[in-house]
């Protein structure tokens, strides 16, 4: 990843540390628009299903699931959230309103996204998760918003949950 980022002109350095089980792990510290962020591409696609839970995090956020080795040199504290994936894509939601969540999903469908990543606040995550889990109601609400567009029958095959970062990722059903 570091090589790809450098070739793309993105300043990047490796960070060493441990995961929650004290297993050695490395990830990247990237500089976007003059601000530093933690990016862990390994954990963003650790399974067959891609998600963006570890994409451009602050130091406080990465420390929820990672421990930074004291031996790292030049690792600044990252405080900016401007390039966080969810904020840039307007997928950071502070609502429990089902219509708002469905509208965000419908907008992502219209944009052509087959993976829809949403991040909620600590206070809204449980209610949002219940709504996402109610497959029939979610599909009904999203399709109601899509009615009249070229996207008439949206469906998802499964979703991923990250309880640490309050993220829910839906994967489009290819039928």
JSON list of C-alpha atoms in Angstrom, two decimals:
[
{"chain": "A", "resi": 1, "resn": "UNK", "atom": "CA", "xyz": [0.00, 0.00, 0.00]},
{"chain": "A", "resi": 2, "resn": "UNK", "atom": "CA", "xyz": [2.81, 2.38, 0.85]},
{"chain": "A", "resi": 3, "resn": "UNK", "atom": "CA", "xyz": [4.29, 1.98, -2.64]},
{"chain": "A", "resi": 4, "resn": "UNK", "atom": "CA", "xyz": [0.92, 2.64, -4.31]},
{"chain": "A", "resi": 5, "resn": "UNK", "atom": "CA", "xyz": [0.32, 5.72, -2.19]},
{"chain": "A", "resi": 6, "resn": "UNK", "atom": "CA", "xyz": [3.79, 7.09, -2.94]},
{"chain": "A", "resi": 7, "resn": "UNK", "atom": "CA", "xyz": [3.26, 6.52, -6.67]},
{"chain": "A", "resi": 8, "resn": "UNK", "atom": "CA", "xyz": [-0.05, 8.37, -6.40]},
{"chain": "A", "resi": 9, "resn": "UNK", "atom": "CA", "xyz": [1.79, 11.29, -4.80]},
{"chain": "A", "resi": 10, "resn": "UNK", "atom": "CA", "xyz": [0.38, 10.71, -1.32]},
{"chain": "A", "resi": 11, "resn": "UNK", "atom": "CA", "xyz": [2.86, 11.05, 1.53]},
{"chain": "A", "resi": 12, "resn": "UNK", "atom": "CA", "xyz": [2.82, 7.87, 3.58]},
{"chain": "A", "resi": 13, "resn": "UNK", "atom": "CA", "xyz": [4.79, 6.14, 6.31]},
{"chain": "A", "resi": 14, "resn": "UNK", "atom": "CA", "xyz": [4.40, 2.81, 8.10]},
{"chain": "A", "resi": 15, "resn": "UNK", "atom": "CA", "xyz": [3.19, 2.61, 11.68]},
{"chain": "A", "resi": 16, "resn": "UNK", "atom": "CA", "xyz": [3.93, -0.44, 13.80]},
{"chain": "A", "resi": 17, "resn": "UNK", "atom": "CA", "xyz": [1.90, -1.62, 16.73]},
{"chain": "A", "resi": 18, "resn": "UNK", "atom": "CA", "xyz": [-0.44, -4.32, 17.95]},
{"chain": "A", "resi": 19, "resn": "UNK", "atom": "CA", "xyz": [-4.08, -5.22, 17.56]},
{"chain": "A", "resi": 20, "resn": "UNK", "atom": "CA", "xyz": [-6.53, -5.83, 20.42]},
{"chain": "A", "resi": 21, "resn": "UNK", "atom": "CA", "xyz": [-5.15, -9.34, 20.91]},
{"chain": "A", "resi": 22, "resn": "UNK", "atom": "CA", "xyz": [-1.60, -7.98, 21.20]},
{"chain": "A", "resi": 23, "resn": "UNK", "atom": "CA", "xyz": [-0.64, -9.40, 17.78]},
{"chain": "A", "resi": 24, "resn": "UNK", "atom": "CA", "xyz": [1.96, -7.37, 15.87]},
{"chain": "A", "resi": 25, "resn": "UNK", "atom": "CA", "xyz": [0.45, -5.30, 13.10]},
{"chain": "A", "resi": 26, "resn": "UNK", "atom": "CA", "xyz": [1.39, -2.48, 10.71]},
{"chain": "A", "resi": 27, "resn": "UNK", "atom": "CA", "xyz": [-0.69, 0.16, 8.99]},
{"chain": "A", "resi": 28, "resn": "UNK", "atom": "CA", "xyz": [-0.13, 3.50, 7.27]},
{"chain": "A", "resi": 29, "resn": "UNK", "atom": "CA", "xyz": [0.00, 7.12, 8.32]},
{"chain": "A", "resi": 30, "resn": "UNK", "atom": "CA", "xyz": [-1.01, 9.18, 5.28]},
{"chain": "A", "resi": 31, "resn": "UNK", "atom": "CA", "xyz": [-0.96, 12.92, 4.64]},
{"chain": "A", "resi": 32, "resn": "UNK", "atom": "CA", "xyz": [-3.98, 14.30, 2.80]},
{"chain": "A", "resi": 33, "resn": "UNK", "atom": "CA", "xyz": [-4.19, 18.05, 2.15]},
{"chain": "A", "resi": 34, "resn": "UNK", "atom": "CA", "xyz": [-1.45, 18.64, 4.74]},
{"chain": "A", "resi": 35, "resn": "UNK", "atom": "CA", "xyz": [-3.22, 16.67, 7.49]},
{"chain": "A", "resi": 36, "resn": "UNK", "atom": "CA", "xyz": [-2.27, 13.23, 8.84]},
{"chain": "A", "resi": 37, "resn": "UNK", "atom": "CA", "xyz": [-4.57, 10.22, 9.14]},
{"chain": "A", "resi": 38, "resn": "UNK", "atom": "CA", "xyz": [-4.29, 6.56, 10.06]},
{"chain": "A", "resi": 39, "resn": "UNK", "atom": "CA", "xyz": [-5.20, 4.18, 7.22]},
{"chain": "A", "resi": 40, "resn": "UNK", "atom": "CA", "xyz": [-5.31, 0.43, 7.72]},
{"chain": "A", "resi": 41, "resn": "UNK", "atom": "CA", "xyz": [-5.90, -1.19, 4.33]},
{"chain": "A", "resi": 42, "resn": "UNK", "atom": "CA", "xyz": [-5.33, -4.68, 5.76]},
{"chain": "A", "resi": 43, "resn": "UNK", "atom": "CA", "xyz": [-8.31, -4.44, 8.05]},
{"chain": "A", "resi": 44, "resn": "UNK", "atom": "CA", "xyz": [-10.44, -2.63, 5.45]},
{"chain": "A", "resi": 45, "resn": "UNK", "atom": "CA", "xyz": [-10.51, -5.78, 3.33]},
{"chain": "A", "resi": 46, "resn": "UNK", "atom": "CA", "xyz": [-9.69, -8.44, 5.90]},
{"chain": "A", "resi": 47, "resn": "UNK", "atom": "CA", "xyz": [-12.53, -10.67, 4.69]},
{"chain": "A", "resi": 48, "resn": "UNK", "atom": "CA", "xyz": [-14.14, -11.28, 1.33]},
{"chain": "A", "resi": 49, "resn": "UNK", "atom": "CA", "xyz": [-16.14, -8.11, 1.89]},
{"chain": "A", "resi": 50, "resn": "UNK", "atom": "CA", "xyz": [-14.54, -4.67, 1.62]},
{"chain": "A", "resi": 51, "resn": "UNK", "atom": "CA", "xyz": [-15.46, -1.86, 4.01]},
{"chain": "A", "resi": 52, "resn": "UNK", "atom": "CA", "xyz": [-13.93, 1.48, 5.01]},
{"chain": "A", "resi": 53, "resn": "UNK", "atom": "CA", "xyz": [-14.02, 1.43, 8.82]},
{"chain": "A", "resi": 54, "resn": "UNK", "atom": "CA", "xyz": [-10.25, 2.01, 9.05]},
{"chain": "A", "resi": 55, "resn": "UNK", "atom": "CA", "xyz": [-9.95, 4.68, 6.33]},
{"chain": "A", "resi": 56, "resn": "UNK", "atom": "CA", "xyz": [-8.37, 7.98, 7.41]},
{"chain": "A", "resi": 57, "resn": "UNK", "atom": "CA", "xyz": [-8.88, 7.86, 11.17]},
{"chain": "A", "resi": 58, "resn": "UNK", "atom": "CA", "xyz": [-7.70, 10.15, 13.92]},
{"chain": "A", "resi": 59, "resn": "UNK", "atom": "CA", "xyz": [-5.23, 8.85, 16.49]},
{"chain": "A", "resi": 60, "resn": "UNK", "atom": "CA", "xyz": [-8.03, 8.66, 19.08]},
{"chain": "A", "resi": 61, "resn": "UNK", "atom": "CA", "xyz": [-10.09, 6.55, 16.66]},
{"chain": "A", "resi": 62, "resn": "UNK", "atom": "CA", "xyz": [-7.30, 4.15, 15.66]},
{"chain": "A", "resi": 63, "resn": "UNK", "atom": "CA", "xyz": [-6.46, 3.61, 19.35]},
{"chain": "A", "resi": 64, "resn": "UNK", "atom": "CA", "xyz": [-9.91, 2.05, 19.82]},
{"chain": "A", "resi": 65, "resn": "UNK", "atom": "CA", "xyz": [-8.63, -1.05, 17.98]},
{"chain": "A", "resi": 66, "resn": "UNK", "atom": "CA", "xyz": [-4.86, -0.61, 17.61]},
{"chain": "A", "resi": 67, "resn": "UNK", "atom": "CA", "xyz": [-1.93, 0.08, 19.94]},
{"chain": "A", "resi": 68, "resn": "UNK", "atom": "CA", "xyz": [0.90, 2.22, 18.54]},
{"chain": "A", "resi": 69, "resn": "UNK", "atom": "CA", "xyz": [4.46, 1.11, 19.39]},
{"chain": "A", "resi": 70, "resn": "UNK", "atom": "CA", "xyz": [6.43, 3.73, 21.29]},
{"chain": "A", "resi": 71, "resn": "UNK", "atom": "CA", "xyz": [9.40, 3.06, 18.98]},
{"chain": "A", "resi": 72, "resn": "UNK", "atom": "CA", "xyz": [7.68, 4.76, 16.01]},
{"chain": "A", "resi": 73, "resn": "UNK", "atom": "CA", "xyz": [9.51, 7.93, 15.02]},
{"chain": "A", "resi": 74, "resn": "UNK", "atom": "CA", "xyz": [7.77, 10.90, 13.44]},
{"chain": "A", "resi": 75, "resn": "UNK", "atom": "CA", "xyz": [4.25, 9.66, 14.05]},
{"chain": "A", "resi": 76, "resn": "UNK", "atom": "CA", "xyz": [2.24, 12.79, 14.75]},
{"chain": "A", "resi": 77, "resn": "UNK", "atom": "CA", "xyz": [-1.04, 12.82, 16.58]},
{"chain": "A", "resi": 78, "resn": "UNK", "atom": "CA", "xyz": [-3.77, 12.84, 13.96]},
{"chain": "A", "resi": 79, "resn": "UNK", "atom": "CA", "xyz": [-6.72, 15.02, 14.92]},
{"chain": "A", "resi": 80, "resn": "UNK", "atom": "CA", "xyz": [-8.30, 16.01, 11.60]},
{"chain": "A", "resi": 81, "resn": "UNK", "atom": "CA", "xyz": [-11.43, 14.27, 10.37]},
{"chain": "A", "resi": 82, "resn": "UNK", "atom": "CA", "xyz": [-11.81, 16.16, 7.08]},
{"chain": "A", "resi": 83, "resn": "UNK", "atom": "CA", "xyz": [-10.58, 13.29, 4.87]},
{"chain": "A", "resi": 84, "resn": "UNK", "atom": "CA", "xyz": [-12.36, 10.56, 6.81]},
{"chain": "A", "resi": 85, "resn": "UNK", "atom": "CA", "xyz": [-14.11, 8.27, 4.33]},
{"chain": "A", "resi": 86, "resn": "UNK", "atom": "CA", "xyz": [-17.56, 8.64, 5.89]},
{"chain": "A", "resi": 87, "resn": "UNK", "atom": "CA", "xyz": [-17.41, 12.42, 6.09]},
{"chain": "A", "resi": 88, "resn": "UNK", "atom": "CA", "xyz": [-16.11, 12.81, 2.52]},
{"chain": "A", "resi": 89, "resn": "UNK", "atom": "CA", "xyz": [-18.82, 10.50, 1.16]},
{"chain": "A", "resi": 90, "resn": "UNK", "atom": "CA", "xyz": [-21.49, 12.10, 3.41]},
{"chain": "A", "resi": 91, "resn": "UNK", "atom": "CA", "xyz": [-22.14, 8.74, 5.05]},
{"chain": "A", "resi": 92, "resn": "UNK", "atom": "CA", "xyz": [-21.61, 9.83, 8.67]},
{"chain": "A", "resi": 93, "resn": "UNK", "atom": "CA", "xyz": [-25.13, 9.84, 10.11]},
{"chain": "A", "resi": 94, "resn": "UNK", "atom": "CA", "xyz": [-26.35, 11.28, 13.39]},
{"chain": "A", "resi": 95, "resn": "UNK", "atom": "CA", "xyz": [-29.95, 10.19, 13.06]},
{"chain": "A", "resi": 96, "resn": "UNK", "atom": "CA", "xyz": [-32.27, 7.34, 13.94]},
{"chain": "A", "resi": 97, "resn": "UNK", "atom": "CA", "xyz": [-34.85, 8.49, 11.39]},
{"chain": "A", "resi": 98, "resn": "UNK", "atom": "CA", "xyz": [-35.44, 5.58, 9.04]},
{"chain": "A", "resi": 99, "resn": "UNK", "atom": "CA", "xyz": [-36.31, 7.88, 6.15]},
{"chain": "A", "resi": 100, "resn": "UNK", "atom": "CA", "xyz": [-32.97, 9.69, 6.49]},
{"chain": "A", "resi": 101, "resn": "UNK", "atom": "CA", "xyz": [-31.04, 6.42, 6.54]},
{"chain": "A", "resi": 102, "resn": "UNK", "atom": "CA", "xyz": [-33.01, 5.10, 3.56]},
{"chain": "A", "resi": 103, "resn": "UNK", "atom": "CA", "xyz": [-32.39, 8.37, 1.66]},
{"chain": "A", "resi": 104, "resn": "UNK", "atom": "CA", "xyz": [-28.64, 8.08, 2.24]},
{"chain": "A", "resi": 105, "resn": "UNK", "atom": "CA", "xyz": [-28.71, 4.49, 0.95]},
{"chain": "A", "resi": 106, "resn": "UNK", "atom": "CA", "xyz": [-30.86, 5.46, -2.05]},
{"chain": "A", "resi": 107, "resn": "UNK", "atom": "CA", "xyz": [-28.41, 8.27, -2.90]},
{"chain": "A", "resi": 108, "resn": "UNK", "atom": "CA", "xyz": [-25.55, 5.75, -2.81]},
{"chain": "A", "resi": 109, "resn": "UNK", "atom": "CA", "xyz": [-27.49, 3.39, -5.09]},
{"chain": "A", "resi": 110, "resn": "UNK", "atom": "CA", "xyz": [-28.10, 6.23, -7.58]},
{"chain": "A", "resi": 111, "resn": "UNK", "atom": "CA", "xyz": [-24.35, 6.98, -7.48]},
{"chain": "A", "resi": 112, "resn": "UNK", "atom": "CA", "xyz": [-23.76, 3.36, -8.54]},
{"chain": "A", "resi": 113, "resn": "UNK", "atom": "CA", "xyz": [-22.28, 2.09, -5.28]},
{"chain": "A", "resi": 114, "resn": "UNK", "atom": "CA", "xyz": [-22.46, -1.68, -4.82]},
{"chain": "A", "resi": 115, "resn": "UNK", "atom": "CA", "xyz": [-20.92, -1.38, -1.34]},
{"chain": "A", "resi": 116, "resn": "UNK", "atom": "CA", "xyz": [-22.70, 1.10, 0.91]},
{"chain": "A", "resi": 117, "resn": "UNK", "atom": "CA", "xyz": [-20.73, 2.05, 4.01]},
{"chain": "A", "resi": 118, "resn": "UNK", "atom": "CA", "xyz": [-22.50, 4.01, 6.75]},
{"chain": "A", "resi": 119, "resn": "UNK", "atom": "CA", "xyz": [-21.14, 5.30, 10.03]},
{"chain": "A", "resi": 120, "resn": "UNK", "atom": "CA", "xyz": [-23.33, 6.27, 12.95]},
{"chain": "A", "resi": 121, "resn": "UNK", "atom": "CA", "xyz": [-22.77, 7.90, 16.29]},
{"chain": "A", "resi": 122, "resn": "UNK", "atom": "CA", "xyz": [-22.63, 5.89, 19.47]},
{"chain": "A", "resi": 123, "resn": "UNK", "atom": "CA", "xyz": [-26.14, 7.10, 20.34]},
{"chain": "A", "resi": 124, "resn": "UNK", "atom": "CA", "xyz": [-27.71, 6.23, 16.96]},
{"chain": "A", "resi": 125, "resn": "UNK", "atom": "CA", "xyz": [-25.88, 3.00, 16.10]},
{"chain": "A", "resi": 126, "resn": "UNK", "atom": "CA", "xyz": [-28.16, 0.51, 17.89]},
{"chain": "A", "resi": 127, "resn": "UNK", "atom": "CA", "xyz": [-31.34, 1.89, 16.33]},
{"chain": "A", "resi": 128, "resn": "UNK", "atom": "CA", "xyz": [-29.73, 2.07, 12.89]},
{"chain": "A", "resi": 129, "resn": "UNK", "atom": "CA", "xyz": [-28.54, -1.51, 13.22]},
{"chain": "A", "resi": 130, "resn": "UNK", "atom": "CA", "xyz": [-32.06, -2.66, 14.06]},
{"chain": "A", "resi": 131, "resn": "UNK", "atom": "CA", "xyz": [-33.39, -0.87, 10.99]},
{"chain": "A", "resi": 132, "resn": "UNK", "atom": "CA", "xyz": [-30.71, -2.35, 8.70]},
{"chain": "A", "resi": 133, "resn": "UNK", "atom": "CA", "xyz": [-31.45, -5.77, 10.20]},
{"chain": "A", "resi": 134, "resn": "UNK", "atom": "CA", "xyz": [-35.14, -5.37, 9.28]},
{"chain": "A", "resi": 135, "resn": "UNK", "atom": "CA", "xyz": [-34.41, -6.28, 5.68]},
{"chain": "A", "resi": 136, "resn": "UNK", "atom": "CA", "xyz": [-37.98, -6.09, 4.38]},
{"chain": "A", "resi": 137, "resn": "UNK", "atom": "CA", "xyz": [-38.65, -2.63, 5.81]},
{"chain": "A", "resi": 138, "resn": "UNK", "atom": "CA", "xyz": [-35.29, -1.25, 4.69]},
{"chain": "A", "resi": 139, "resn": "UNK", "atom": "CA", "xyz": [-35.73, -2.51, 1.12]},
{"chain": "A", "resi": 140, "resn": "UNK", "atom": "CA", "xyz": [-39.28, -1.14, 1.04]},
{"chain": "A", "resi": 141, "resn": "UNK", "atom": "CA", "xyz": [-38.20, 2.32, 2.21]},
{"chain": "A", "resi": 142, "resn": "UNK", "atom": "CA", "xyz": [-35.19, 2.55, -0.11]},
{"chain": "A", "resi": 143, "resn": "UNK", "atom": "CA", "xyz": [-37.20, 1.35, -3.12]},
{"chain": "A", "resi": 144, "resn": "UNK", "atom": "CA", "xyz": [-39.96, 3.84, -2.30]},
{"chain": "A", "resi": 145, "resn": "UNK", "atom": "CA", "xyz": [-37.37, 6.65, -2.56]},
{"chain": "A", "resi": 146, "resn": "UNK", "atom": "CA", "xyz": [-35.97, 5.15, -5.78]},
{"chain": "A", "resi": 147, "resn": "UNK", "atom": "CA", "xyz": [-39.46, 4.92, -7.33]},
{"chain": "A", "resi": 148, "resn": "UNK", "atom": "CA", "xyz": [-39.50, 6.90, -10.55]},
{"chain": "A", "resi": 149, "resn": "UNK", "atom": "CA", "xyz": [-35.77, 6.53, -11.09]},
{"chain": "A", "resi": 150, "resn": "UNK", "atom": "CA", "xyz": [-34.01, 3.93, -13.21]},
{"chain": "A", "resi": 151, "resn": "UNK", "atom": "CA", "xyz": [-33.18, 2.05, -9.99]},
{"chain": "A", "resi": 152, "resn": "UNK", "atom": "CA", "xyz": [-36.47, 0.37, -9.14]},
{"chain": "A", "resi": 153, "resn": "UNK", "atom": "CA", "xyz": [-35.54, -2.82, -7.33]},
{"chain": "A", "resi": 154, "resn": "UNK", "atom": "CA", "xyz": [-32.67, -2.35, -4.89]},
{"chain": "A", "resi": 155, "resn": "UNK", "atom": "CA", "xyz": [-31.73, -5.26, -2.64]},
{"chain": "A", "resi": 156, "resn": "UNK", "atom": "CA", "xyz": [-28.76, -6.27, -0.52]},
{"chain": "A", "resi": 157, "resn": "UNK", "atom": "CA", "xyz": [-27.40, -9.73, 0.12]},
{"chain": "A", "resi": 158, "resn": "UNK", "atom": "CA", "xyz": [-25.74, -9.16, 3.49]},
{"chain": "A", "resi": 159, "resn": "UNK", "atom": "CA", "xyz": [-24.19, -6.54, 5.70]},
{"chain": "A", "resi": 160, "resn": "UNK", "atom": "CA", "xyz": [-21.14, -6.16, 7.91]},
{"chain": "A", "resi": 161, "resn": "UNK", "atom": "CA", "xyz": [-21.14, -4.63, 11.39]},
{"chain": "A", "resi": 162, "resn": "UNK", "atom": "CA", "xyz": [-18.25, -2.93, 13.15]},
{"chain": "A", "resi": 163, "resn": "UNK", "atom": "CA", "xyz": [-19.25, -2.29, 16.78]},
{"chain": "A", "resi": 164, "resn": "UNK", "atom": "CA", "xyz": [-16.06, -0.37, 17.56]},
{"chain": "A", "resi": 165, "resn": "UNK", "atom": "CA", "xyz": [-16.49, 2.31, 14.90]},
{"chain": "A", "resi": 166, "resn": "UNK", "atom": "CA", "xyz": [-20.29, 2.12, 14.65]},
{"chain": "A", "resi": 167, "resn": "UNK", "atom": "CA", "xyz": [-20.22, 1.24, 10.96]},
{"chain": "A", "resi": 168, "resn": "UNK", "atom": "CA", "xyz": [-22.66, -0.79, 8.89]},
{"chain": "A", "resi": 169, "resn": "UNK", "atom": "CA", "xyz": [-21.72, -1.90, 5.39]},
{"chain": "A", "resi": 170, "resn": "UNK", "atom": "CA", "xyz": [-24.32, -3.22, 2.96]},
{"chain": "A", "resi": 171, "resn": "UNK", "atom": "CA", "xyz": [-23.40, -5.35, -0.06]},
{"chain": "A", "resi": 172, "resn": "UNK", "atom": "CA", "xyz": [-25.62, -5.13, -3.14]},
{"chain": "A", "resi": 173, "resn": "UNK", "atom": "CA", "xyz": [-27.42, -8.27, -4.22]},
{"chain": "A", "resi": 174, "resn": "UNK", "atom": "CA", "xyz": [-26.40, -9.14, -7.77]},
{"chain": "A", "resi": 175, "resn": "UNK", "atom": "CA", "xyz": [-29.59, -10.58, -9.22]}
]
